[in-house]
Coordinates of C-alpha atoms in Angstrom, one line a residue:
M1 CA 16.1 -5.1 -12.8
S2 CA 13.2 -3.9 -10.6
Q3 CA 11.0 -6.3 -8.6
T4 CA 8.1 -5.4 -10.9
S5 CA 10.1 -6.4 -14.0
L6 CA 11.1 -9.6 -12.3
N7 CA 7.5 -10.3 -11.6
L8 CA 6.7 -9.8 -15.3
V9 CA 9.4 -12.3 -16.2
A10 CA 8.0 -14.8 -13.8
I11 CA 4.6 -14.4 -15.4
S12 CA 6.0 -15.0 -18.9
I13 CA 7.7 -18.2 -17.7
F14 CA 4.5 -19.3 -16.1
L15 CA 2.6 -18.6 -19.3
M16 CA 5.0 -20.6 -21.4
T17 CA 5.1 -23.5 -19.0
L18 CA 1.3 -23.6 -18.8
S19 CA 1.0 -23.5 -22.6
V20 CA 3.3 -26.5 -22.9
L21 CA 1.3 -28.5 -20.5
L22 CA -2.2 -27.5 -21.6
G23 CA -1.8 -26.5 -25.2
P24 CA -2.2 -29.9 -26.7
L25 CA -5.3 -30.6 -24.6
V26 CA -7.2 -27.5 -25.9
N27 CA -5.6 -27.4 -29.4
L28 CA -3.9 -24.1 -28.7
S29 CA -1.5 -22.9 -31.4
P30 CA 2.1 -22.6 -30.1
A31 CA 2.1 -19.1 -31.6
V32 CA -0.4 -17.8 -29.1
P33 CA 1.6 -18.4 -25.9
A34 CA 4.8 -17.4 -27.7
I35 CA 3.4 -14.1 -28.7
A36 CA 2.0 -13.5 -25.2
T37 CA 5.3 -14.4 -23.6
F38 CA 7.2 -12.1 -26.0
A39 CA 4.8 -9.3 -25.3
V40 CA 5.2 -9.6 -21.5
L41 CA 9.0 -9.9 -21.8
G42 CA 9.0 -6.8 -24.0
I43 CA 7.0 -4.9 -21.4
A44 CA 9.4 -6.0 -18.7
T45 CA 12.4 -4.8 -20.7
L46 CA 10.8 -1.5 -21.6
D47 CA 9.6 -1.0 -18.0
S48 CA 13.1 -1.7 -16.7
F49 CA 15.0 0.7 -19.0
S50 CA 12.4 3.4 -19.8
L51 CA 9.4 3.6 -17.5
Q52 CA 11.0 3.2 -14.0
G53 CA 8.6 0.4 -13.1
K54 CA 5.4 2.3 -14.0
G55 CA 4.4 0.1 -17.0
G56 CA 4.9 -3.1 -15.1
S57 CA 3.0 -1.8 -12.1
L58 CA 0.1 -0.8 -14.3
L59 CA 0.0 -4.3 -15.9
L60 CA 0.3 -6.2 -12.6
D61 CA -2.2 -4.0 -10.9
W62 CA -4.6 -4.4 -13.8
I63 CA -4.3 -8.2 -13.6
A64 CA -4.7 -8.2 -9.8
G65 CA -7.7 -5.9 -10.1
F66 CA -9.8 -8.7 -11.4
S67 CA -9.8 -10.2 -7.9
P68 CA -12.5 -8.6 -5.6
E69 CA -10.5 -9.7 -2.6
H70 CA -7.4 -7.9 -3.9
R71 CA -9.4 -4.7 -4.4
D72 CA -10.9 -5.0 -0.9
R73 CA -7.5 -5.5 0.7
I74 CA -6.2 -2.4 -0.9
V75 CA -8.9 -0.1 0.3
H76 CA -8.8 -1.6 3.8
H77 CA -5.0 -1.3 3.8
E78 CA -5.0 2.3 2.7
A79 CA -7.8 3.3 5.0
G80 CA -5.5 2.0 7.9
H81 CA -2.8 4.5 6.8
F82 CA -5.4 7.3 6.3
L83 CA -7.1 6.9 9.7
T84 CA -4.0 6.7 11.8
A85 CA -2.5 9.7 10.0
Y86 CA -5.7 11.6 10.7
L87 CA -5.7 10.6 14.4
L88 CA -2.0 11.4 14.9
G89 CA -2.3 14.8 13.3
I90 CA -0.3 14.1 10.1
P91 CA -1.7 16.1 7.1
I92 CA -3.0 14.0 4.3
S93 CA -2.7 15.4 0.8
G94 CA -4.4 12.6 -1.3
Y95 CA -4.8 8.9 -1.8
T96 CA -5.0 6.4 -4.7
L97 CA -6.2 2.8 -4.8
T98 CA -4.8 1.7 -8.2
A99 CA -1.5 2.1 -10.1
W100 CA -3.4 4.0 -12.8
E101 CA -4.8 6.5 -10.3
A102 CA -1.3 6.9 -8.9
L103 CA 0.1 7.6 -12.4
K104 CA -2.5 10.2 -13.1
Q105 CA -1.7 12.0 -9.8
G106 CA 2.1 11.7 -10.4
Q107 CA 2.6 9.3 -7.5
P108 CA 5.3 6.6 -7.7
G109 CA 4.5 2.9 -7.9
Q110 CA 1.0 1.8 -7.0
G111 CA 0.3 4.9 -5.0
G112 CA -1.4 4.8 -1.6
V113 CA -2.0 7.6 0.9
A114 CA 0.1 10.7 0.4
F115 CA 1.2 12.6 3.5
D116 CA 2.7 16.0 4.1
D117 CA 6.1 14.8 5.5
A118 CA 8.1 18.0 5.1
E119 CA 8.7 18.2 8.9
L120 CA 9.8 14.6 9.0
A121 CA 12.2 15.1 6.1
L122 CA 13.6 18.2 7.7
Q123 CA 14.3 16.4 11.0
L124 CA 15.8 13.5 9.2
E125 CA 18.1 15.8 7.2
Q126 CA 19.2 17.5 10.4
G127 CA 19.6 14.1 12.1
K128 CA 17.7 15.3 15.1
I129 CA 14.3 13.6 14.8
T130 CA 12.2 13.5 18.0
A131 CA 11.0 10.2 19.4
Q132 CA 7.4 11.4 19.2
M133 CA 7.8 12.3 15.5
L134 CA 9.4 8.9 14.7
D135 CA 6.7 6.9 16.5
R136 CA 3.9 8.9 14.8
Y137 CA 5.2 8.2 11.3
C138 CA 6.2 4.6 12.0
T139 CA 2.8 3.9 13.4
V140 CA 1.2 5.3 10.3
W141 CA 3.5 3.3 8.0
M142 CA 2.6 0.1 9.9
A143 CA -1.1 0.8 10.0
G144 CA -1.9 -0.7 6.5
I145 CA -0.5 -4.0 7.7
A146 CA -2.4 -3.7 11.0
A147 CA -5.6 -3.0 9.1
E148 CA -5.2 -6.1 6.9
A149 CA -4.4 -8.3 9.9
L150 CA -7.5 -7.1 11.7
V151 CA -9.9 -7.5 8.8
F152 CA -8.4 -10.5 7.0
D153 CA -6.4 -12.2 9.8
N154 CA -3.2 -11.7 7.7
A155 CA -1.5 -9.1 5.6
E156 CA -0.4 -9.6 2.0
G157 CA 0.6 -6.0 1.4
G158 CA 3.0 -3.7 3.3
S159 CA 6.4 -4.8 2.0
D160 CA 7.1 -1.3 0.7
D161 CA 6.0 0.1 4.1
K162 CA 8.5 -2.2 5.9
I163 CA 11.3 -1.3 3.6
R164 CA 10.7 2.4 4.1
I165 CA 10.6 2.1 7.9
A166 CA 13.7 -0.1 7.9
G167 CA 15.5 2.5 5.7
V168 CA 14.6 5.4 8.0
L169 CA 15.6 3.4 11.2
T170 CA 18.8 2.3 9.7
S171 CA 19.7 5.9 8.7
L172 CA 19.1 6.8 12.4
G173 CA 21.5 4.1 13.6
F174 CA 19.0 1.5 14.7
S175 CA 20.4 -2.1 14.7
A176 CA 18.4 -4.8 12.9
S177 CA 17.0 -6.1 16.2
A178 CA 16.1 -2.6 17.4
S179 CA 14.4 -1.9 14.1
D180 CA 12.4 -5.1 14.3
Q181 CA 11.4 -4.2 17.9
K182 CA 10.3 -0.7 16.8
Q183 CA 8.2 -2.1 13.9
R184 CA 6.4 -4.5 16.2
F185 CA 5.7 -1.8 18.8
C186 CA 4.3 0.6 16.1
L187 CA 2.3 -2.3 14.6
L188 CA 0.7 -2.8 18.0
Q189 CA 0.1 0.9 18.4
A190 CA -1.6 1.0 15.0
K191 CA -3.8 -1.9 15.8
N192 CA -4.9 -0.3 19.0
L193 CA -5.8 3.0 17.3
L194 CA -7.8 1.2 14.6
Q195 CA -9.7 -0.9 17.2
E196 CA -10.5 2.1 19.4
N197 CA -11.9 3.9 16.3
W198 CA -13.4 1.0 14.5
S199 CA -16.7 2.8 13.5
S200 CA -14.7 5.6 12.0
Y201 CA -12.5 3.1 10.2
Q202 CA -15.5 1.4 8.6
A203 CA -17.0 4.7 7.6
L204 CA -13.7 5.7 6.0
V205 CA -13.5 2.4 4.1
S206 CA -17.0 3.1 2.7
A207 CA -16.0 6.7 1.7
M208 CA -12.8 5.6 0.0
R209 CA -14.6 2.9 -2.0
Q210 CA -16.6 5.7 -3.5
R211 CA -13.4 7.7 -4.1
A212 CA -14.5 10.5 -1.8
S213 CA -12.2 13.5 -1.5
V214 CA -9.7 13.8 1.4
K215 CA -12.0 16.4 2.9
E216 CA -15.0 14.1 2.7
C217 CA -13.1 11.2 4.1
S218 CA -11.9 13.4 7.0
E219 CA -15.5 14.5 7.6
A220 CA -16.7 10.9 7.7
I221 CA -14.1 10.1 10.4
A222 CA -15.0 13.2 12.4
L223 CA -18.7 12.5 12.2
N224 CA -18.2 9.0 13.6
T225 CA -15.8 10.2 16.3
E226 CA -18.4 12.7 17.4
L227 CA -21.1 10.0 17.5
K228 CA -18.9 7.8 19.6
V229 CA -18.2 10.6 22.1
G230 CA -21.9 11.5 22.2
S231 CA -23.2 7.9 22.8

């Protein structure tokens, strides 16, 4: 069972427990939480066997979307990926900020920033990836965590990014300790890039909040970079 489905099961257990504790106090019919729990478990089952995690991701993302801080974290996280990719010369093909947007664009999971990683994939397939290429992509992958840490003093997202980096490094023969060291190094690199281009980052966040196109987001970055150079 996927992690998303497990999260849905956890929600159903929480709902049932909460109803048992609070139901008598608010005269809540036992049928209401039972139906809600059955529905969530049904979604989890369908999601696990038929939807490859998409249904559960949509539901969990919809629930989390009621939190303004959650939405704010997502845009800051993805802007970190976007800006570092732009600065390091990695082509950006699109971005999404919700699971629904990701589904409409054919992206897996909850989406994020989509890169043109054909060159990376080719080098990995050949087993001859350059150190420069590896550092560039690892820095971009760690940039979402770096952005959250800079803005919110901690990072709640980024688990998928870490899993992806660890998978790539393991496939290249990195030991666990070497992989951790590489991730810490690239996290520091990402933080430095964001701090050095903070005005561009803030402009990008504003543009992404308005769902600006990739071209418009890139123009916002370029404009603020020019202003910084000219000041």
